[in-house]
Amino acid sequence: GAVVSQHPSRVICKSGTSVKIECRSLDFQATTMFWYRQFPKQSLMLMATSNEGSKATYEQGVEKDKFLINHASLTLSTLTVTSAHPEDSSFYICSARDPGGAGTEAFFGQGTRLTVV
Amino acid sequence: GENVEQHPSTLSVQEGDSAVIKCTYSDSASNYFPWYKQELGKGPQLIIDIRSNVGEKKDQRIAVTLNKTAKHFSLHITETQPEDSAVYFCAASENTGFQKLVFGTGTRLLVSP
């Protein structure tokens, strides 16, 4: 299946700093990518839909100024957690759908474990 | 909007037994239903999916059934193995365009040797 690569896999940062997470589609072009957040032992909660060349669409309750999304190319979307605080500590996962695949399967990155200290 | 419920939250079986996980959805417009396996510290991995134009799909030990009238779909794993132990998520979305996936709450499957 298609490959979505996410980097870094783990990051520890100090409160007040910003962290950037990258999501790349390695063997297909993704006009749309999705960013999820997952707390321990819970399901995936969609944060925003990233659209290449336009503004991201945020889910209700997600602060767009805190979680900056940039989808500058067809293979790269980035999520920047600005002014991070301990409550932002979580597992962040991106996904992309392969428009050229057998269907519209969504493939997920490996996830990024963010710890804010 | 769509709401997906998943049961059970935990499931323990003996190696070789079958495991069944059930999901219900609310939006009749949903017509794409994937299942994901998530191992600890990793992203979800697609294991099987089904579209509304079929009632059942099978891939080796894994099968998915769909009842559109009742709005529920199920994952069946036969001859379970310890390496099947993981968290399984169902999801639902519209198949047109790039509609977002709505996930169930997850089922933690434990297969004991």
PDB file of C-alpha atoms in Angstrom:
ATOM      1  CA  GLY A   1       0.000   0.000   0.000  1.00  0.00           C
ATOM      2  CA  ALA A   2       0.882   3.655  -0.163  1.00  0.00           C
ATOM      3  CA  VAL A   3       3.404   5.025   2.306  1.00  0.00           C
ATOM      4  CA  VAL A   4       2.959   8.034   4.536  1.00  0.00           C
ATOM      5  CA  SER A   5       6.011   9.076   6.501  1.00  0.00           C
ATOM      6  CA  GLN A   6       5.831  11.219   9.605  1.00  0.00           C
ATOM      7  CA  HIS A   7       8.743  12.894  11.349  1.00  0.00           C
ATOM      8  CA  PRO A   8       9.836  13.067  14.091  1.00  0.00           C
ATOM      9  CA  SER A   9       8.530   9.978  15.836  1.00  0.00           C
ATOM     10  CA  ARG A  10       9.220  11.452  19.249  1.00  0.00           C
ATOM     11  CA  VAL A  11       9.902  14.966  20.448  1.00  0.00           C
ATOM     12  CA  ILE A  12      10.329  16.539  23.849  1.00  0.00           C
ATOM     13  CA  CYS A  13      10.129  20.294  24.123  1.00  0.00           C
ATOM     14  CA  LYS A  14       9.963  22.935  26.807  1.00  0.00           C
ATOM     15  CA  SER A  15       6.810  24.855  27.605  1.00  0.00           C
ATOM     16  CA  GLY A  16       6.448  27.929  25.457  1.00  0.00           C
ATOM     17  CA  THR A  17       8.412  26.626  22.510  1.00  0.00           C
ATOM     18  CA  SER A  18       7.045  25.537  19.132  1.00  0.00           C
ATOM     19  CA  VAL A  19       7.328  22.147  17.509  1.00  0.00           C
ATOM     20  CA  LYS A  20       6.926  21.243  13.855  1.00  0.00           C
ATOM     21  CA  ILE A  21       5.782  17.812  12.689  1.00  0.00           C
ATOM     22  CA  GLU A  22       6.139  16.767   9.058  1.00  0.00           C
ATOM     23  CA  CYS A  23       3.932  14.403   7.098  1.00  0.00           C
ATOM     24  CA  ARG A  24       5.009  13.196   3.661  1.00  0.00           C
ATOM     25  CA  SER A  25       3.323  10.996   1.110  1.00  0.00           C
ATOM     26  CA  LEU A  26       6.209   9.032  -0.363  1.00  0.00           C
ATOM     27  CA  ASP A  27       4.786   7.421  -3.470  1.00  0.00           C
ATOM     28  CA  PHE A  28       1.694   9.407  -4.322  1.00  0.00           C
ATOM     29  CA  GLN A  29       0.489  12.970  -4.434  1.00  0.00           C
ATOM     30  CA  ALA A  30      -1.955  13.951  -1.734  1.00  0.00           C
ATOM     31  CA  THR A  31      -4.068  17.034  -2.269  1.00  0.00           C
ATOM     32  CA  THR A  32      -5.655  16.386   1.099  1.00  0.00           C
ATOM     33  CA  MET A  33      -4.080  15.245   4.339  1.00  0.00           C
ATOM     34  CA  PHE A  34      -5.606  14.869   7.767  1.00  0.00           C
ATOM     35  CA  TRP A  35      -4.186  15.552  11.205  1.00  0.00           C
ATOM     36  CA  TYR A  36      -5.378  13.591  14.233  1.00  0.00           C
ATOM     37  CA  ARG A  37      -4.681  13.695  17.916  1.00  0.00           C
ATOM     38  CA  GLN A  38      -4.848  10.636  20.127  1.00  0.00           C
ATOM     39  CA  PHE A  39      -4.777  10.547  23.917  1.00  0.00           C
ATOM     40  CA  PRO A  40      -3.721   7.356  25.725  1.00  0.00           C
ATOM     41  CA  LYS A  41      -6.208   4.532  25.325  1.00  0.00           C
ATOM     42  CA  GLN A  42      -8.544   6.712  23.310  1.00  0.00           C
ATOM     43  CA  SER A  43      -9.638   6.960  19.714  1.00  0.00           C
ATOM     44  CA  LEU A  44      -8.304   9.238  17.010  1.00  0.00           C
ATOM     45  CA  MET A  45      -9.818  12.699  17.008  1.00  0.00           C
ATOM     46  CA  LEU A  46      -9.633  14.663  13.792  1.00  0.00           C
ATOM     47  CA  MET A  47      -8.050  18.067  14.321  1.00  0.00           C
ATOM     48  CA  ALA A  48      -7.983  19.472  10.816  1.00  0.00           C
ATOM     49  CA  THR A  49      -8.047  18.751   7.123  1.00  0.00           C
ATOM     50  CA  SER A  50      -5.035  20.047   5.251  1.00  0.00           C
ATOM     51  CA  ASN A  51      -5.598  21.151   1.676  1.00  0.00           C
ATOM     52  CA  GLU A  52      -2.719  21.735  -0.726  1.00  0.00           C
ATOM     53  CA  GLY A  53      -2.476  25.362  -1.703  1.00  0.00           C
ATOM     54  CA  SER A  54      -5.263  26.596   0.537  1.00  0.00           C
ATOM     55  CA  LYS A  55      -6.148  27.075   4.157  1.00  0.00           C
ATOM     56  CA  ALA A  56      -6.733  24.110   6.403  1.00  0.00           C
ATOM     57  CA  THR A  57     -10.186  23.295   7.679  1.00  0.00           C
ATOM     58  CA  TYR A  58     -10.234  22.933  11.456  1.00  0.00           C
ATOM     59  CA  GLU A  59     -12.633  20.872  13.500  1.00  0.00           C
ATOM     60  CA  GLN A  60     -14.761  22.546  16.101  1.00  0.00           C
ATOM     61  CA  GLY A  61     -12.815  23.329  19.254  1.00  0.00           C
ATOM     62  CA  VAL A  62      -9.369  23.160  17.653  1.00  0.00           C
ATOM     63  CA  GLU A  63      -7.437  26.432  17.903  1.00  0.00           C
ATOM     64  CA  LYS A  64      -6.144  27.316  14.469  1.00  0.00           C
ATOM     65  CA  ASP A  65      -3.624  29.788  15.849  1.00  0.00           C
ATOM     66  CA  LYS A  66      -2.157  27.162  18.119  1.00  0.00           C
ATOM     67  CA  PHE A  67      -2.034  24.311  15.616  1.00  0.00           C
ATOM     68  CA  LEU A  68      -0.683  25.817  12.420  1.00  0.00           C
ATOM     69  CA  ILE A  69      -1.007  23.680   9.325  1.00  0.00           C
ATOM     70  CA  ASN A  70       0.832  24.236   6.086  1.00  0.00           C
ATOM     71  CA  HIS A  71       0.327  22.111   2.982  1.00  0.00           C
ATOM     72  CA  ALA A  72       2.692  23.756   0.554  1.00  0.00           C
ATOM     73  CA  SER A  73       3.218  20.835  -1.810  1.00  0.00           C
ATOM     74  CA  LEU A  74       1.389  17.734  -2.951  1.00  0.00           C
ATOM     75  CA  THR A  75       3.601  15.516  -0.820  1.00  0.00           C
ATOM     76  CA  LEU A  76       4.162  17.503   2.358  1.00  0.00           C
ATOM     77  CA  SER A  77       1.966  18.834   5.123  1.00  0.00           C
ATOM     78  CA  THR A  78       3.288  20.246   8.388  1.00  0.00           C
ATOM     79  CA  LEU A  79       1.675  20.740  11.768  1.00  0.00           C
ATOM     80  CA  THR A  80       3.267  23.294  14.077  1.00  0.00           C
ATOM     81  CA  VAL A  81       2.250  23.310  17.717  1.00  0.00           C
ATOM     82  CA  THR A  82       2.912  26.866  18.830  1.00  0.00           C
ATOM     83  CA  SER A  83       3.680  27.936  22.386  1.00  0.00           C
ATOM     84  CA  ALA A  84       3.338  24.358  23.543  1.00  0.00           C
ATOM     85  CA  HIS A  85       2.116  23.548  27.042  1.00  0.00           C
ATOM     86  CA  PRO A  86       2.025  20.257  28.964  1.00  0.00           C
ATOM     87  CA  GLU A  87      -1.628  19.745  28.033  1.00  0.00           C
ATOM     88  CA  ASP A  88      -0.553  19.613  24.384  1.00  0.00           C
ATOM     89  CA  SER A  89       1.363  16.438  25.125  1.00  0.00           C
ATOM     90  CA  SER A  90      -0.221  13.751  22.978  1.00  0.00           C
ATOM     91  CA  PHE A  91       0.218  11.399  20.039  1.00  0.00           C
ATOM     92  CA  TYR A  92      -0.244  13.241  16.739  1.00  0.00           C
ATOM     93  CA  ILE A  93      -0.939  11.274  13.578  1.00  0.00           C
ATOM     94  CA  CYS A  94      -1.333  12.335   9.975  1.00  0.00           C
ATOM     95  CA  SER A  95      -3.021  10.513   7.149  1.00  0.00           C
ATOM     96  CA  ALA A  96      -3.471  10.896   3.431  1.00  0.00           C
ATOM     97  CA  ARG A  97      -5.699   9.311   0.859  1.00  0.00           C
ATOM     98  CA  ASP A  98      -4.204   8.023  -2.378  1.00  0.00           C
ATOM     99  CA  PRO A  99      -6.370   9.302  -5.230  1.00  0.00           C
ATOM    100  CA  GLY A 100      -4.718   6.921  -7.630  1.00  0.00           C
ATOM    101  CA  GLY A 101      -5.197   3.840  -5.538  1.00  0.00           C
ATOM    102  CA  ALA A 102      -7.814   1.112  -5.774  1.00  0.00           C
ATOM    103  CA  GLY A 103     -10.210   3.177  -3.780  1.00  0.00           C
ATOM    104  CA  THR A 104      -9.934   6.017  -1.408  1.00  0.00           C
ATOM    105  CA  GLU A 105      -8.045   4.211   1.308  1.00  0.00           C
ATOM    106  CA  ALA A 106      -6.493   6.423   3.954  1.00  0.00           C
ATOM    107  CA  PHE A 107      -2.936   5.621   4.976  1.00  0.00           C
ATOM    108  CA  PHE A 108      -1.467   6.781   8.238  1.00  0.00           C
ATOM    109  CA  GLY A 109       1.919   7.961   9.303  1.00  0.00           C
ATOM    110  CA  GLN A 110       3.796   6.389  12.182  1.00  0.00           C
ATOM    111  CA  GLY A 111       2.691   9.072  14.586  1.00  0.00           C
ATOM    112  CA  THR A 112       4.601  11.622  16.669  1.00  0.00           C
ATOM    113  CA  ARG A 113       4.740  11.405  20.438  1.00  0.00           C
ATOM    114  CA  LEU A 114       4.950  14.969  21.737  1.00  0.00           C
ATOM    115  CA  THR A 115       5.935  15.554  25.341  1.00  0.00           C
ATOM    116  CA  VAL A 116       5.943  19.104  26.649  1.00  0.00           C
ATOM    117  CA  VAL A 117       7.862  19.608  29.866  1.00  0.00           C
TER     118      VAL A 117
ATOM    119  CA  GLY B   1     -22.677  14.410  11.635  1.00  0.00           C
ATOM    120  CA  GLU B   2     -21.581  10.812  11.646  1.00  0.00           C
ATOM    121  CA  ASN B   3     -21.262   8.910  14.927  1.00  0.00           C
ATOM    122  CA  VAL B   4     -19.604   5.503  15.137  1.00  0.00           C
ATOM    123  CA  GLU B   5     -19.983   3.206  18.111  1.00  0.00           C
ATOM    124  CA  GLN B   6     -17.763   0.172  18.659  1.00  0.00           C
ATOM    125  CA  HIS B   7     -18.070  -2.872  20.902  1.00  0.00           C
ATOM    126  CA  PRO B   8     -16.582  -4.442  22.866  1.00  0.00           C
ATOM    127  CA  SER B   9     -13.938  -2.129  24.284  1.00  0.00           C
ATOM    128  CA  THR B  10     -11.786  -5.097  25.286  1.00  0.00           C
ATOM    129  CA  LEU B  11     -11.762  -8.656  24.034  1.00  0.00           C
ATOM    130  CA  SER B  12      -9.689 -11.539  25.312  1.00  0.00           C
ATOM    131  CA  VAL B  13      -9.516 -14.810  23.394  1.00  0.00           C
ATOM    132  CA  GLN B  14      -7.398 -17.921  23.328  1.00  0.00           C
ATOM    133  CA  GLU B  15      -5.074 -18.527  20.423  1.00  0.00           C
ATOM    134  CA  GLY B  16      -6.975 -20.248  17.626  1.00  0.00           C
ATOM    135  CA  ASP B  17     -10.354 -18.862  18.634  1.00  0.00           C
ATOM    136  CA  SER B  18     -12.324 -16.368  16.558  1.00  0.00           C
ATOM    137  CA  ALA B  19     -12.800 -12.725  17.467  1.00  0.00           C
ATOM    138  CA  VAL B  20     -15.671 -10.486  16.411  1.00  0.00           C
ATOM    139  CA  ILE B  21     -15.803  -6.713  16.782  1.00  0.00           C
ATOM    140  CA  LYS B  22     -18.955  -4.787  15.961  1.00  0.00           C
ATOM    141  CA  CYS B  23     -19.596  -1.201  14.927  1.00  0.00           C
ATOM    142  CA  THR B  24     -22.701   0.833  14.265  1.00  0.00           C
ATOM    143  CA  TYR B  25     -22.929   4.121  12.419  1.00  0.00           C
ATOM    144  CA  SER B  26     -25.562   6.816  12.229  1.00  0.00           C
ATOM    145  CA  ASP B  27     -25.217   8.562   8.862  1.00  0.00           C
ATOM    146  CA  SER B  28     -26.947   6.712   6.032  1.00  0.00           C
ATOM    147  CA  ALA B  29     -24.767   8.630   3.554  1.00  0.00           C
ATOM    148  CA  SER B  30     -21.664   6.807   4.760  1.00  0.00           C
ATOM    149  CA  ASN B  31     -20.587   4.169   2.304  1.00  0.00           C
ATOM    150  CA  TYR B  32     -16.954   3.386   3.063  1.00  0.00           C
ATOM    151  CA  PHE B  33     -16.015   1.374   6.157  1.00  0.00           C
ATOM    152  CA  PRO B  34     -12.338   0.607   6.870  1.00  0.00           C
ATOM    153  CA  TRP B  35     -10.830  -1.277   9.782  1.00  0.00           C
ATOM    154  CA  TYR B  36      -7.473  -0.359  11.269  1.00  0.00           C
ATOM    155  CA  LYS B  37      -5.057  -2.184  13.541  1.00  0.00           C
ATOM    156  CA  GLN B  38      -2.935  -0.067  15.835  1.00  0.00           C
ATOM    157  CA  GLU B  39       0.014  -1.419  17.752  1.00  0.00           C
ATOM    158  CA  LEU B  40       1.437   0.402  20.731  1.00  0.00           C
ATOM    159  CA  GLY B  41       3.210   3.617  19.774  1.00  0.00           C
ATOM    160  CA  LYS B  42       2.464   3.278  16.080  1.00  0.00           C
ATOM    161  CA  GLY B  43       0.048   4.742  13.577  1.00  0.00           C
ATOM    162  CA  PRO B  44      -3.054   2.797  12.492  1.00  0.00           C
ATOM    163  CA  GLN B  45      -2.610   0.264   9.721  1.00  0.00           C
ATOM    164  CA  LEU B  46      -5.424  -0.480   7.292  1.00  0.00           C
ATOM    165  CA  ILE B  47      -6.264  -4.183   7.429  1.00  0.00           C
ATOM    166  CA  ILE B  48      -9.475  -4.412   5.448  1.00  0.00           C
ATOM    167  CA  ASP B  49     -12.240  -2.186   4.155  1.00  0.00           C
ATOM    168  CA  ILE B  50     -15.666  -2.551   2.618  1.00  0.00           C
ATOM    169  CA  ARG B  51     -17.872  -0.372   0.486  1.00  0.00           C
ATOM    170  CA  SER B  52     -21.632  -0.236   0.573  1.00  0.00           C
ATOM    171  CA  ASN B  53     -22.100  -2.062  -2.688  1.00  0.00           C
ATOM    172  CA  VAL B  54     -21.020  -5.357  -1.107  1.00  0.00           C
ATOM    173  CA  GLY B  55     -22.150  -7.195   2.000  1.00  0.00           C
ATOM    174  CA  GLU B  56     -19.013  -9.124   2.830  1.00  0.00           C
ATOM    175  CA  LYS B  57     -15.316  -9.106   2.069  1.00  0.00           C
ATOM    176  CA  LYS B  58     -12.677 -11.582   3.089  1.00  0.00           C
ATOM    177  CA  ASP B  59      -8.899 -11.545   3.146  1.00  0.00           C
ATOM    178  CA  GLN B  60      -7.360 -14.732   4.517  1.00  0.00           C
ATOM    179  CA  ARG B  61      -8.195 -14.845   8.252  1.00  0.00           C
ATOM    180  CA  ILE B  62      -9.941 -11.486   8.253  1.00  0.00           C
ATOM    181  CA  ALA B  63     -13.452 -10.742   7.051  1.00  0.00           C
ATOM    182  CA  VAL B  64     -15.790  -7.782   7.265  1.00  0.00           C
ATOM    183  CA  THR B  65     -19.570  -7.856   6.948  1.00  0.00           C
ATOM    184  CA  LEU B  66     -21.857  -4.904   6.333  1.00  0.00           C
ATOM    185  CA  ASN B  67     -25.566  -4.509   6.925  1.00  0.00           C
ATOM    186  CA  LYS B  68     -26.577  -1.165   5.453  1.00  0.00           C
ATOM    187  CA  THR B  69     -30.180  -1.487   6.493  1.00  0.00           C
ATOM    188  CA  ALA B  70     -29.248  -1.907  10.131  1.00  0.00           C
ATOM    189  CA  LYS B  71     -26.233   0.415   9.789  1.00  0.00           C
ATOM    190  CA  HIS B  72     -23.748  -1.937  11.312  1.00  0.00           C
ATOM    191  CA  PHE B  73     -20.582  -3.665  10.216  1.00  0.00           C
ATOM    192  CA  SER B  74     -18.363  -6.226  11.872  1.00  0.00           C
ATOM    193  CA  LEU B  75     -14.768  -7.455  11.786  1.00  0.00           C
ATOM    194  CA  HIS B  76     -14.204 -11.190  12.040  1.00  0.00           C
ATOM    195  CA  ILE B  77     -10.763 -12.650  12.764  1.00  0.00           C
ATOM    196  CA  THR B  78     -10.467 -16.418  12.625  1.00  0.00           C
ATOM    197  CA  GLU B  79      -7.687 -18.633  13.975  1.00  0.00           C
ATOM    198  CA  THR B  80      -6.364 -15.794  16.091  1.00  0.00           C
ATOM    199  CA  GLN B  81      -2.660 -15.587  16.839  1.00  0.00           C
ATOM    200  CA  PRO B  82      -0.788 -13.719  19.588  1.00  0.00           C
ATOM    201  CA  GLU B  83       0.468 -11.238  16.985  1.00  0.00           C
ATOM    202  CA  ASP B  84      -3.149 -10.229  16.353  1.00  0.00           C
ATOM    203  CA  SER B  85      -3.100  -8.562  19.776  1.00  0.00           C
ATOM    204  CA  ALA B  86      -3.547  -4.836  19.226  1.00  0.00           C
ATOM    205  CA  VAL B  87      -6.187  -2.113  19.271  1.00  0.00           C
ATOM    206  CA  TYR B  88      -8.645  -2.263  16.388  1.00  0.00           C
ATOM    207  CA  PHE B  89     -10.600   0.733  15.148  1.00  0.00           C
ATOM    208  CA  CYS B  90     -13.536   0.842  12.789  1.00  0.00           C
ATOM    209  CA  ALA B  91     -14.332   3.965  10.820  1.00  0.00           C
ATOM    210  CA  ALA B  92     -16.916   5.330   8.436  1.00  0.00           C
ATOM    211  CA  SER B  93     -16.980   7.990   5.764  1.00  0.00           C
ATOM    212  CA  GLU B  94     -18.532   8.966   2.492  1.00  0.00           C
ATOM    213  CA  ASN B  95     -16.581   7.506  -0.380  1.00  0.00           C
ATOM    214  CA  THR B  96     -16.904  10.551  -2.589  1.00  0.00           C
ATOM    215  CA  GLY B  97     -14.137  13.086  -2.632  1.00  0.00           C
ATOM    216  CA  PHE B  98     -11.945  13.037   0.434  1.00  0.00           C
ATOM    217  CA  GLN B  99     -14.450  12.984   3.202  1.00  0.00           C
ATOM    218  CA  LYS B 100     -13.054  12.633   6.687  1.00  0.00           C
ATOM    219  CA  LEU B 101     -13.087   9.364   8.544  1.00  0.00           C
ATOM    220  CA  VAL B 102     -15.033   9.113  11.774  1.00  0.00           C
ATOM    221  CA  PHE B 103     -13.529   6.522  14.090  1.00  0.00           C
ATOM    222  CA  GLY B 104     -15.045   4.177  16.603  1.00  0.00           C
ATOM    223  CA  THR B 105     -13.747   4.098  20.154  1.00  0.00           C
ATOM    224  CA  GLY B 106     -11.466   1.119  19.596  1.00  0.00           C
ATOM    225  CA  THR B 107     -11.282  -2.490  20.787  1.00  0.00           C
ATOM    226  CA  ARG B 108      -8.290  -3.818  22.630  1.00  0.00           C
ATOM    227  CA  LEU B 109      -7.823  -7.424  21.511  1.00  0.00           C
ATOM    228  CA  LEU B 110      -5.665  -9.744  23.556  1.00  0.00           C
ATOM    229  CA  VAL B 111      -4.865 -13.175  22.177  1.00  0.00           C
ATOM    230  CA  SER B 112      -3.390 -15.489  24.763  1.00  0.00           C
ATOM    231  CA  PRO B 113      -1.131 -18.382  23.729  1.00  0.00           C
TER     232      PRO B 113
END
